[in-house]
Amino acid sequence: MKPSAPAIPLILGLSLLGASGAYLYMLFKKRRSNATGDLVDFFTRSTSKQDAPVAEIVIPNSLIPLVIGRKSYTLQHIQQSTGASINFVDHDESSQLCRIQGPSQAAVEKAKEMVLKETSRPITITEEVIVPQAACGKILGRCGDELQEICRKSMAKVWLEGRARSETERRVMITGTASQIKVAKELIAQKVREDHDSKKMLADPTRQTREPRIRTPPTSSAPTPVPSDGGMKLNSTSPKICVEKRNSSSFAAGQMEVFVSTIVSPSKFYVQLVGPQSTELDLLVLSMTEYYNQYQNRELHRLRKPYLGQIVAAEFNADNKWYRAEISAILPNEYKPGEVVLDLFFVDYGDNQYTNPNEVYELKPDFLALRFQAIECFLARVEPTQQSNLMPASASATGEEEWDPVAVTRFEELTYVAQWKKIVSKIVTYRNSKIPLHGRETSPIPGVELYDTAPNGMDQINIAQQLIAEGLARPASSERLDELSRSQLFRLGLTNGTDGSSSQSSSIDKVDDVSASSSTSASTVISSGVHINGTGQTSPKLEQQQQQQQQQSVRYRSLANGAH
């Protein structure tokens, strides 16, 4: 049965009404806003959040580790502090997209700020430097001090790989920022250059860069003496040169080249061995001068409480260079009551200097690597022409004979003192030191013969014989020779391997012959430092003289071989 025409609109209306109701029901069921702006289900009243605020940052791949941190500690800290979540997605080959999503816009902005702060920090990276294996010692320094200094100045972590890269190369690893690594590389390159320059100088023994170190010797405080005939016959003309024919075989047996650095008298002077150690000493002086000329370094090594025997750094007032020195005495300052002055002994040259304690500094340990170079000697088989018979034998044993100033001046001329001209030395005798060191074992003092090259370039001039020929000295009437053990021979610092040891033995054999023929006078006996005359009574006058001489004598001497 067909519906009537009036019924059709009613049916369509009811159909449309049902479809509209169904649509409205589904709409209100899904979404309805509450007062806070959240979405709630119309019937179940369950809320659902709106789309959370999001921020995106493009970060280069090199900066991603800064945001994440070690074991993701940095990233976790940011998320826990802000409540935001942070994810990384690929953006392109060189960067990533950092997506920050949080419960509120404030949280997202705070997390973004923390991320950008981390990316602004310098990047810590690790690089390597290849250095010569031979230069590693220079980079490390004494007990690793130089390497620690590189780390301190660059603020980077620097270390040498345990295994060498090859026989000639080694890898140095550096961890730090780009600027820190740059500073560390410059310091390492400087050490490599210093090592190369020092080896270059050592390989060229003819290279002489040392300037004369000329100054009035410590004991020559009087003005230059005027020659007088007081018992010595001085020629008005130039003295005749005593030339000895050089025997090439005898030159090799026990002779060696030395510099005479300081002279007190022919009975006491200091020499330096000519060789690689001479160049090393020059480099040491340059390094010390450069180091201690900087104010901050001097403040770092400020001397608090000086004590006897302390090895320090001091400036030599004759050339304004810095040297190693030993505090041999602490004396009252005559010009400033209540203050003291330090008597310094320069352990590489043998001279002394009075210095204010404020001008002396602690010695950096690196500068102790080189052994002390000054070796105390005495000219063998000569004595002053006017030696007093009343002088105690102990004065001769300690090298305190009274030499005429003219003889001392002439000896300085013949040996080119502190002018660094090579002369030849040979040990022929020795004596044990009678002056004990401050808390140390005494060191034997070698008696040497000195030879200069004659004008013809072939023969030798025996300096001792030259002094005798000029009437400035006389042959020693007797020599007291002490027994010297083989270990003490090496402590003299004047042996050069097996050949030197064999030549030393031959010299000792000759010394034994001289010792057998020596004798002491029966009229004078020295017992416990007191002069006793033939009647068995002590002479008060001589005892007083002896005490004065002991007060004026040097009370302290450094080890010749540089042991410290």
Coordinates of C-alpha atoms in Angstrom, one line a residue:
M1 CA 0.0 0.0 0.0
K2 CA 1.4 3.4 -1.0
P3 CA 1.6 6.2 1.5
S4 CA -0.5 9.1 0.9
A5 CA 1.0 12.4 -0.2
P6 CA 0.5 14.2 3.2
A7 CA 2.3 11.4 5.0
I8 CA 5.6 11.7 3.0
P9 CA 6.7 15.1 4.6
L10 CA 6.0 13.7 8.0
I11 CA 8.1 10.6 7.4
L12 CA 11.0 12.7 6.0
G13 CA 10.8 15.0 9.1
L14 CA 11.0 12.2 11.5
S15 CA 14.0 10.7 9.6
L16 CA 15.9 13.9 9.7
L17 CA 15.1 14.4 13.3
G18 CA 16.5 11.0 14.2
A19 CA 19.7 11.6 12.2
S20 CA 20.2 15.0 13.8
G21 CA 19.7 13.6 17.3
A22 CA 22.2 10.8 16.7
Y23 CA 24.8 13.4 15.4
L24 CA 24.3 15.6 18.4
Y25 CA 24.6 12.7 20.8
M26 CA 27.9 11.6 19.3
L27 CA 29.2 15.2 19.4
F28 CA 28.4 15.8 23.1
K29 CA 29.6 12.4 24.1
K30 CA 33.1 13.0 22.7
R31 CA 33.8 16.6 23.7
R32 CA 32.6 19.1 26.2
S33 CA 34.7 21.9 27.7
N34 CA 34.9 22.4 31.4
A35 CA 35.7 25.6 33.3
T36 CA 39.5 25.0 33.2
G37 CA 39.5 24.4 29.5
D38 CA 40.0 20.7 29.7
L39 CA 37.9 18.4 27.6
V40 CA 35.4 16.1 29.4
D41 CA 33.2 13.2 28.2
F42 CA 29.6 14.4 28.2
F43 CA 28.3 11.3 29.9
T44 CA 31.3 9.7 31.7
R45 CA 32.7 13.1 32.8
S46 CA 36.3 11.8 32.2
T47 CA 38.7 14.6 31.2
S48 CA 41.2 14.6 28.4
K49 CA 44.1 17.1 27.9
Q50 CA 44.4 19.6 25.1
D51 CA 47.5 19.4 22.8
A52 CA 50.6 20.1 25.1
P53 CA 52.9 23.1 24.2
V54 CA 55.9 22.1 22.1
A55 CA 59.2 23.8 21.3
E56 CA 61.7 22.7 18.7
I57 CA 65.5 23.5 18.5
V58 CA 67.9 22.5 15.8
I59 CA 71.2 21.4 17.5
P60 CA 74.4 20.5 15.6
N61 CA 75.6 16.9 16.1
S62 CA 78.8 18.1 17.8
L63 CA 76.7 19.7 20.6
I64 CA 74.4 16.8 21.3
P65 CA 76.8 15.2 23.8
L66 CA 76.7 18.4 25.9
V67 CA 72.9 18.2 26.2
I68 CA 72.8 14.5 27.0
G69 CA 75.8 14.5 29.3
R70 CA 77.7 11.6 30.7
K71 CA 75.4 8.6 31.1
S72 CA 72.5 11.0 30.2
Y73 CA 72.8 12.7 33.6
T74 CA 72.4 16.2 32.1
L75 CA 69.3 15.3 30.0
Q76 CA 67.7 13.6 33.0
H77 CA 68.4 16.6 35.2
I78 CA 66.6 19.0 32.7
Q79 CA 63.6 16.7 32.4
Q80 CA 63.3 16.3 36.2
S81 CA 63.7 20.0 36.9
T82 CA 61.1 21.2 34.4
G83 CA 58.7 18.2 34.0
A84 CA 59.1 18.4 30.2
S85 CA 60.1 15.6 27.9
I86 CA 62.9 16.0 25.4
N87 CA 63.4 13.9 22.3
F88 CA 65.8 14.0 19.4
V89 CA 65.0 13.2 15.8
D90 CA 67.1 13.5 12.7
H91 CA 67.0 16.8 11.0
D92 CA 69.8 16.5 8.4
E93 CA 73.3 15.1 8.2
S94 CA 74.9 17.7 10.5
S95 CA 72.2 18.4 13.0
Q96 CA 69.2 17.0 15.0
L97 CA 65.9 18.4 15.9
C98 CA 65.4 18.7 19.7
R99 CA 61.6 18.5 20.5
I100 CA 60.6 19.7 23.9
Q101 CA 57.1 19.0 25.1
G102 CA 55.8 20.0 28.6
P103 CA 52.7 20.4 30.7
S104 CA 52.8 24.2 30.3
Q105 CA 54.4 26.9 28.2
A106 CA 56.5 28.0 31.2
A107 CA 57.9 24.5 31.7
V108 CA 58.8 24.3 28.0
E109 CA 60.5 27.7 28.0
K110 CA 62.5 26.7 31.1
A111 CA 63.6 23.4 29.5
K112 CA 64.5 25.2 26.3
E113 CA 66.6 27.8 28.2
M114 CA 68.5 25.0 30.0
V115 CA 69.2 23.1 26.7
L116 CA 70.5 26.3 25.1
K117 CA 72.7 26.9 28.1
E118 CA 74.3 23.5 27.8
T119 CA 75.0 24.0 24.1
S120 CA 76.8 27.3 24.8
R121 CA 79.5 25.5 26.9
P122 CA 82.8 24.8 25.3
I123 CA 83.2 21.3 23.8
T124 CA 85.6 18.9 25.5
I125 CA 87.4 16.9 22.9
T126 CA 90.5 14.6 22.8
E127 CA 93.3 15.1 20.3
E128 CA 96.7 13.5 19.9
V129 CA 100.1 15.0 19.1
I130 CA 103.0 12.9 17.7
V131 CA 106.4 13.8 19.2
P132 CA 109.9 12.4 18.9
Q133 CA 110.6 9.6 21.4
A134 CA 113.9 11.4 22.3
A135 CA 111.9 14.5 23.4
C136 CA 109.7 12.7 25.9
G137 CA 112.1 13.2 28.7
K138 CA 112.0 17.0 28.1
I139 CA 108.2 16.9 28.1
L140 CA 107.9 14.8 31.3
G141 CA 110.7 16.7 33.2
R142 CA 112.0 15.6 36.6
C143 CA 109.4 13.4 38.3
G144 CA 106.8 14.6 35.8
D145 CA 107.1 18.2 36.8
E146 CA 107.2 19.6 33.3
L147 CA 104.1 17.6 32.3
Q148 CA 102.2 18.9 35.3
E149 CA 103.3 22.4 34.4
I150 CA 101.8 22.0 30.9
C151 CA 98.5 20.7 32.4
R152 CA 98.5 23.7 34.9
K153 CA 99.1 26.3 32.3
S154 CA 96.8 24.9 29.6
M155 CA 94.0 23.6 32.0
A156 CA 93.9 20.5 29.8
K157 CA 94.5 16.9 30.6
V158 CA 97.8 15.8 29.0
W159 CA 99.4 12.4 29.2
L160 CA 101.8 10.2 27.2
E161 CA 100.7 6.9 26.0
G162 CA 102.3 4.0 27.8
R163 CA 103.5 2.3 24.6
A164 CA 105.6 4.0 22.0
R165 CA 104.0 4.5 18.6
S166 CA 107.3 3.4 17.0
E167 CA 111.0 3.4 17.9
T168 CA 111.3 7.1 17.1
E169 CA 107.8 8.5 17.9
R170 CA 105.3 8.6 20.7
R171 CA 101.7 9.8 21.0
V172 CA 100.8 12.5 23.5
M173 CA 97.0 12.7 24.3
I174 CA 95.3 16.0 25.1
T175 CA 91.7 16.3 26.5
G176 CA 90.1 19.7 26.9
T177 CA 88.4 22.5 25.0
A178 CA 89.7 23.8 21.7
S179 CA 91.5 26.7 23.4
Q180 CA 93.0 24.5 26.1
I181 CA 94.2 22.0 23.5
K182 CA 95.8 24.8 21.5
V183 CA 97.8 26.1 24.5
A184 CA 98.9 22.6 25.4
K185 CA 100.1 22.0 21.9
E186 CA 102.1 25.2 21.9
L187 CA 103.8 24.2 25.2
I188 CA 104.6 20.7 23.9
A189 CA 106.0 22.1 20.7
Q190 CA 108.2 24.5 22.8
K191 CA 109.6 21.5 24.8
V192 CA 110.4 19.7 21.6
R193 CA 112.2 22.7 20.2
E194 CA 114.2 23.1 23.4
D195 CA 115.2 19.4 23.2
H196 CA 116.2 19.8 19.6
D197 CA 118.3 23.0 20.3
S198 CA 120.0 21.4 23.3
K199 CA 121.0 18.3 21.3
K200 CA 122.2 20.5 18.5
M201 CA 124.4 22.5 20.8
L202 CA 125.7 19.3 22.4
A203 CA 126.6 17.9 19.0
D204 CA 128.7 21.0 18.3
P205 CA 131.5 21.1 20.9
T206 CA 133.1 24.1 19.1
R207 CA 130.1 26.3 19.7
Q208 CA 130.9 28.8 22.4
T209 CA 128.2 31.1 23.6
R210 CA 129.3 31.6 27.2
E211 CA 130.2 35.1 28.1
P212 CA 133.2 35.8 30.5
R213 CA 132.2 35.8 34.1
I214 CA 134.9 38.1 35.4
R215 CA 134.6 39.6 38.8
T216 CA 137.0 40.2 41.7
P217 CA 137.5 36.8 43.4
P218 CA 136.0 36.5 46.9
T219 CA 139.3 36.7 48.8
S220 CA 140.9 39.4 46.6
S221 CA 139.2 42.3 48.3
A222 CA 142.4 44.4 48.3
P223 CA 143.3 46.6 45.3
T224 CA 145.5 45.3 42.6
P225 CA 148.9 45.0 44.2
V226 CA 152.1 46.7 43.0
P227 CA 154.9 44.2 42.3
S228 CA 157.7 44.4 44.9
D229 CA 160.9 42.5 45.2
G230 CA 160.1 41.2 48.8
G231 CA 162.1 38.1 48.4
M232 CA 161.0 37.5 44.7
K233 CA 163.1 38.4 41.8
L234 CA 160.8 39.9 39.2
N235 CA 162.1 40.7 35.7
S236 CA 161.1 44.0 34.3
T237 CA 160.9 42.4 30.9
S238 CA 158.3 39.8 29.8
P239 CA 158.8 36.5 31.7
K240 CA 160.3 33.6 29.9
I241 CA 157.8 30.9 28.9
C242 CA 158.6 27.4 30.2
V243 CA 157.6 25.2 27.3
E244 CA 157.4 21.4 27.6
K245 CA 157.4 19.1 24.6
R246 CA 154.0 17.5 24.3
N247 CA 154.0 13.7 24.2
S248 CA 150.8 12.6 22.5
S249 CA 150.6 9.4 24.5
S250 CA 151.1 11.1 27.8
F251 CA 148.3 13.6 26.9
A252 CA 145.8 10.8 26.6
A253 CA 146.9 9.3 29.9
G254 CA 144.9 11.1 32.6
Q255 CA 144.8 14.5 31.0
M256 CA 141.6 16.3 30.3
E257 CA 140.4 19.8 29.2
V258 CA 138.9 22.1 31.9
F259 CA 137.8 25.7 32.4
V260 CA 139.1 27.5 35.5
S261 CA 136.0 29.3 36.9
T262 CA 137.2 30.8 40.2
I263 CA 140.5 31.3 41.9
V264 CA 141.2 32.0 45.5
S265 CA 144.9 31.1 45.2
P266 CA 147.0 28.4 43.5
S267 CA 146.2 26.3 46.6
K268 CA 142.4 26.6 46.1
F269 CA 140.6 27.2 42.9
Y270 CA 137.6 25.7 41.0
V271 CA 137.4 24.1 37.6
Q272 CA 134.7 22.8 35.3
L273 CA 135.1 19.8 33.0
V274 CA 134.9 20.7 29.2
G275 CA 132.3 18.5 27.5
P276 CA 128.5 18.1 27.0
Q277 CA 127.9 19.1 30.6
S278 CA 129.4 22.6 29.8
T279 CA 126.7 23.1 27.2
E280 CA 124.0 21.7 29.5
L281 CA 125.1 24.2 32.2
D282 CA 124.8 27.1 29.7
L283 CA 121.3 26.0 28.8
L284 CA 120.4 25.6 32.5
V285 CA 121.6 29.2 33.2
L286 CA 119.5 30.5 30.3
S287 CA 116.4 28.6 31.5
M288 CA 116.8 29.7 35.1
T289 CA 117.3 33.4 34.0
E290 CA 114.2 33.3 31.9
Y291 CA 112.2 31.6 34.6
Y292 CA 113.2 33.7 37.6
N293 CA 113.0 37.0 35.7
Q294 CA 109.2 36.6 35.8
Y295 CA 107.7 38.1 38.9
Q296 CA 105.0 35.4 39.3
N297 CA 107.6 32.7 39.3
R298 CA 109.7 34.4 42.0
E299 CA 106.6 34.8 44.2
L300 CA 105.9 31.1 43.7
H301 CA 109.4 30.2 45.1
R302 CA 109.6 32.8 47.8
L303 CA 112.2 31.8 50.5
R304 CA 110.5 31.6 53.9
K305 CA 113.2 30.3 56.3
P306 CA 116.7 29.9 54.8
Y307 CA 119.0 27.4 56.4
L308 CA 122.6 26.3 56.1
G309 CA 123.2 24.0 53.1
Q310 CA 120.0 24.9 51.3
I311 CA 120.3 24.9 47.5
V312 CA 118.7 28.1 46.2
A313 CA 118.4 30.3 43.1
A314 CA 120.2 33.7 43.2
E315 CA 121.1 36.4 40.7
F316 CA 124.8 37.0 40.2
N317 CA 125.4 40.7 40.5
A318 CA 128.2 40.7 37.8
D319 CA 126.0 39.6 34.9
N320 CA 122.4 39.7 36.3
K321 CA 121.9 36.0 35.4
W322 CA 120.4 33.4 37.7
Y323 CA 122.5 30.5 39.1
R324 CA 122.3 27.7 41.5
A325 CA 123.8 28.5 44.9
E326 CA 124.2 27.1 48.3
I327 CA 123.7 28.9 51.6
S328 CA 127.1 28.6 53.3
A329 CA 126.6 31.0 56.1
I330 CA 123.9 33.3 57.6
L331 CA 125.5 36.4 59.0
P332 CA 124.3 39.6 60.7
N333 CA 123.9 42.5 58.5
E334 CA 126.4 45.1 59.5
Y335 CA 124.5 48.0 57.8
K336 CA 121.0 47.0 59.1
P337 CA 121.0 45.9 62.7
G338 CA 118.5 43.1 63.3
E339 CA 118.7 41.7 59.8
V340 CA 120.8 39.0 58.3
V341 CA 122.7 38.5 55.0
L342 CA 123.3 35.2 53.2
D343 CA 126.8 34.1 52.1
L344 CA 126.1 32.2 48.9
F345 CA 128.4 29.7 47.3
F346 CA 127.7 29.2 43.6
V347 CA 127.9 25.5 43.2
D348 CA 128.6 25.5 39.4
Y349 CA 131.4 28.2 39.5
G350 CA 132.9 28.2 43.0
D351 CA 132.6 31.9 43.8
N352 CA 130.8 33.5 46.6
Q353 CA 128.5 36.5 47.1
Y354 CA 126.7 38.2 50.0
T355 CA 123.0 38.6 49.2
N356 CA 119.9 39.8 51.0
P357 CA 117.5 37.0 51.9
N358 CA 114.7 38.7 50.0
E359 CA 116.7 38.4 46.8
V360 CA 117.1 34.6 47.1
Y361 CA 114.5 32.1 46.1
E362 CA 113.8 28.4 46.4
L363 CA 115.2 26.3 43.5
K364 CA 112.7 24.7 41.2
P365 CA 113.3 20.9 41.4
D366 CA 113.8 20.7 37.6
F367 CA 117.0 22.7 37.9
L368 CA 118.6 20.1 40.1
A369 CA 118.8 17.5 37.3
L370 CA 122.4 18.6 36.3
R371 CA 125.1 17.7 38.7
F372 CA 127.0 20.6 40.3
Q373 CA 129.9 21.6 38.0
A374 CA 132.4 23.4 40.3
I375 CA 135.3 21.1 41.3
E376 CA 137.7 22.3 44.0
C377 CA 141.4 21.7 43.2
F378 CA 144.8 22.8 44.2
L379 CA 148.0 23.3 42.1
A380 CA 150.2 20.3 42.9
R381 CA 153.8 20.4 44.0
V382 CA 154.1 24.2 44.5
E383 CA 153.9 26.4 47.5
P384 CA 154.3 30.2 48.2
T385 CA 157.8 31.5 48.1
Q386 CA 157.4 33.2 51.5
Q387 CA 155.5 30.6 53.4
S388 CA 156.0 31.2 57.1
N389 CA 157.6 28.5 59.1
L390 CA 155.2 29.2 62.0
M391 CA 152.2 28.5 59.8
P392 CA 150.4 25.4 61.1
A393 CA 150.4 22.3 58.8
S394 CA 146.6 22.3 58.9
A395 CA 146.6 25.5 56.9
S396 CA 148.5 23.7 54.1
A397 CA 146.2 20.8 54.3
T398 CA 143.2 23.0 53.8
G399 CA 144.7 25.2 51.1
E400 CA 145.0 28.3 53.1
E401 CA 148.7 29.1 52.4
E402 CA 149.6 32.8 52.3
W403 CA 150.1 33.5 48.6
D404 CA 151.4 36.9 47.5
P405 CA 148.6 38.9 45.7
V406 CA 151.0 39.3 42.7
A407 CA 151.3 35.5 42.4
V408 CA 147.5 35.1 42.6
T409 CA 147.0 37.7 39.9
R410 CA 149.6 36.0 37.7
F411 CA 148.0 32.6 38.3
E412 CA 144.7 34.1 37.1
E413 CA 146.3 35.4 33.9
L414 CA 147.9 32.0 33.2
T415 CA 144.7 30.1 33.7
Y416 CA 142.3 32.6 32.0
V417 CA 140.0 32.5 35.0
A418 CA 136.3 32.8 34.1
Q419 CA 137.2 33.6 30.4
W420 CA 136.3 30.0 29.4
K421 CA 139.5 29.2 27.6
K422 CA 140.3 25.5 27.6
I423 CA 143.4 24.3 29.4
V424 CA 144.6 20.8 30.2
S425 CA 144.5 19.3 33.7
K426 CA 146.0 16.1 35.1
I427 CA 145.5 14.7 38.6
V428 CA 148.8 13.9 40.2
T429 CA 147.9 14.0 43.9
Y430 CA 145.0 14.7 46.3
R431 CA 144.1 15.5 49.9
N432 CA 141.1 14.8 52.0
S433 CA 139.1 17.8 53.0
K434 CA 139.7 18.9 56.5
I435 CA 136.6 21.1 56.7
P436 CA 133.5 19.0 57.3
L437 CA 130.4 19.8 55.2
H438 CA 127.2 20.7 56.9
G439 CA 125.7 17.3 57.6
R440 CA 127.5 15.7 54.7
E441 CA 130.4 13.5 54.0
T442 CA 133.6 15.3 53.0
S443 CA 134.9 15.0 49.5
P444 CA 138.6 14.4 48.4
I445 CA 140.3 17.4 46.7
P446 CA 142.4 16.6 43.7
G447 CA 145.9 18.2 43.2
V448 CA 146.4 18.9 39.6
E449 CA 148.9 20.0 37.1
L450 CA 147.7 22.6 34.6
Y451 CA 149.0 23.0 31.1
D452 CA 148.3 25.7 28.5
T453 CA 149.0 25.4 24.9
A454 CA 152.2 27.0 23.8
P455 CA 152.2 29.7 21.0
N456 CA 153.5 27.2 18.5
G457 CA 150.3 25.2 19.0
M458 CA 152.1 22.0 19.6
D459 CA 153.9 22.2 23.0
Q460 CA 152.5 22.7 26.5
I461 CA 153.2 25.3 29.2
N462 CA 153.3 23.9 32.7
I463 CA 151.6 26.6 34.7
A464 CA 153.2 25.5 38.0
Q465 CA 156.7 25.6 36.5
Q466 CA 155.9 29.0 34.9
L467 CA 155.1 30.4 38.4
I468 CA 158.4 28.9 39.7
A469 CA 160.4 30.3 36.8
E470 CA 158.9 33.8 37.4
G471 CA 159.8 33.6 41.1
L472 CA 156.2 33.6 42.2
A473 CA 156.2 30.1 43.7
R474 CA 158.7 27.4 44.7
P475 CA 158.7 23.6 44.5
A476 CA 156.8 22.1 47.4
S477 CA 159.3 20.9 50.1
S478 CA 156.9 18.1 51.1
E479 CA 153.4 17.0 50.5
R480 CA 151.1 15.2 52.8
L481 CA 149.3 12.6 50.7
D482 CA 146.2 10.8 52.0
E483 CA 145.1 7.4 51.0
L484 CA 142.3 7.6 48.4
S485 CA 140.0 4.7 47.7
R486 CA 138.7 3.8 44.3
S487 CA 135.2 5.0 45.1
Q488 CA 136.6 8.4 46.1
L489 CA 138.4 8.6 42.8
F490 CA 135.0 8.6 41.1
R491 CA 133.7 11.1 43.6
L492 CA 136.3 13.5 42.4
G493 CA 134.3 13.8 39.2
L494 CA 137.4 13.8 37.0
T495 CA 137.3 10.3 35.6
N496 CA 136.3 9.6 32.0
G497 CA 135.5 5.9 31.7
T498 CA 137.9 3.1 31.7
D499 CA 140.9 5.0 30.3
G500 CA 140.5 7.7 32.9
S501 CA 140.5 5.1 35.7
S502 CA 143.6 3.4 34.4
S503 CA 145.4 6.7 34.1
Q504 CA 144.3 7.6 37.6
S505 CA 145.8 4.3 38.9
S506 CA 149.1 5.2 37.2
S507 CA 149.0 8.6 38.9
I508 CA 148.4 7.1 42.2
D509 CA 151.4 4.8 41.8
K510 CA 153.5 7.9 41.3
V511 CA 152.0 9.5 44.3
D512 CA 153.0 6.5 46.5
D513 CA 156.6 7.1 45.5
V514 CA 156.5 10.7 46.6
S515 CA 154.7 9.8 49.8
A516 CA 157.4 7.3 50.8
S517 CA 160.1 10.1 50.6
S518 CA 158.1 12.7 52.4
S519 CA 158.9 13.5 56.0
T520 CA 157.8 15.9 58.8
S521 CA 159.9 18.3 60.8
A522 CA 160.9 17.1 64.3
S523 CA 161.0 20.6 65.7
T524 CA 157.3 21.3 65.1
V525 CA 154.4 18.9 65.9
I526 CA 150.7 19.6 65.3
S527 CA 148.5 17.8 67.8
S528 CA 144.7 18.4 67.9
G529 CA 145.2 21.8 66.2
V530 CA 147.5 23.2 68.9
H531 CA 151.1 24.3 68.0
I532 CA 153.7 22.8 70.4
N533 CA 157.2 24.1 70.5
G534 CA 160.3 22.1 71.2
T535 CA 159.9 22.5 74.9
G536 CA 156.5 20.9 74.9
Q537 CA 154.7 24.1 75.8
T538 CA 152.0 25.8 73.8
S539 CA 152.9 29.1 72.3
P540 CA 150.0 31.5 73.2
K541 CA 150.9 33.8 70.3
L542 CA 150.8 31.0 67.8
E543 CA 147.6 29.7 69.2
Q544 CA 146.0 33.1 68.8
Q545 CA 147.2 33.3 65.2
Q546 CA 145.8 29.9 64.5
Q547 CA 142.4 30.8 65.9
Q548 CA 142.3 33.9 63.7
Q549 CA 143.2 31.9 60.7
Q550 CA 140.5 29.3 61.4
Q551 CA 137.9 32.1 61.8
Q552 CA 139.0 33.6 58.4
S553 CA 139.0 30.2 56.7
V554 CA 136.1 29.0 54.6
R555 CA 134.0 26.9 57.0
Y556 CA 131.8 25.3 54.4
R557 CA 132.3 23.7 51.0
S558 CA 130.0 22.1 48.5
L559 CA 130.4 18.6 47.3
A560 CA 132.6 18.7 44.1
N561 CA 130.6 15.9 42.5
G562 CA 127.3 17.7 42.9
A563 CA 125.6 15.2 45.2
H564 CA 122.7 16.7 47.1

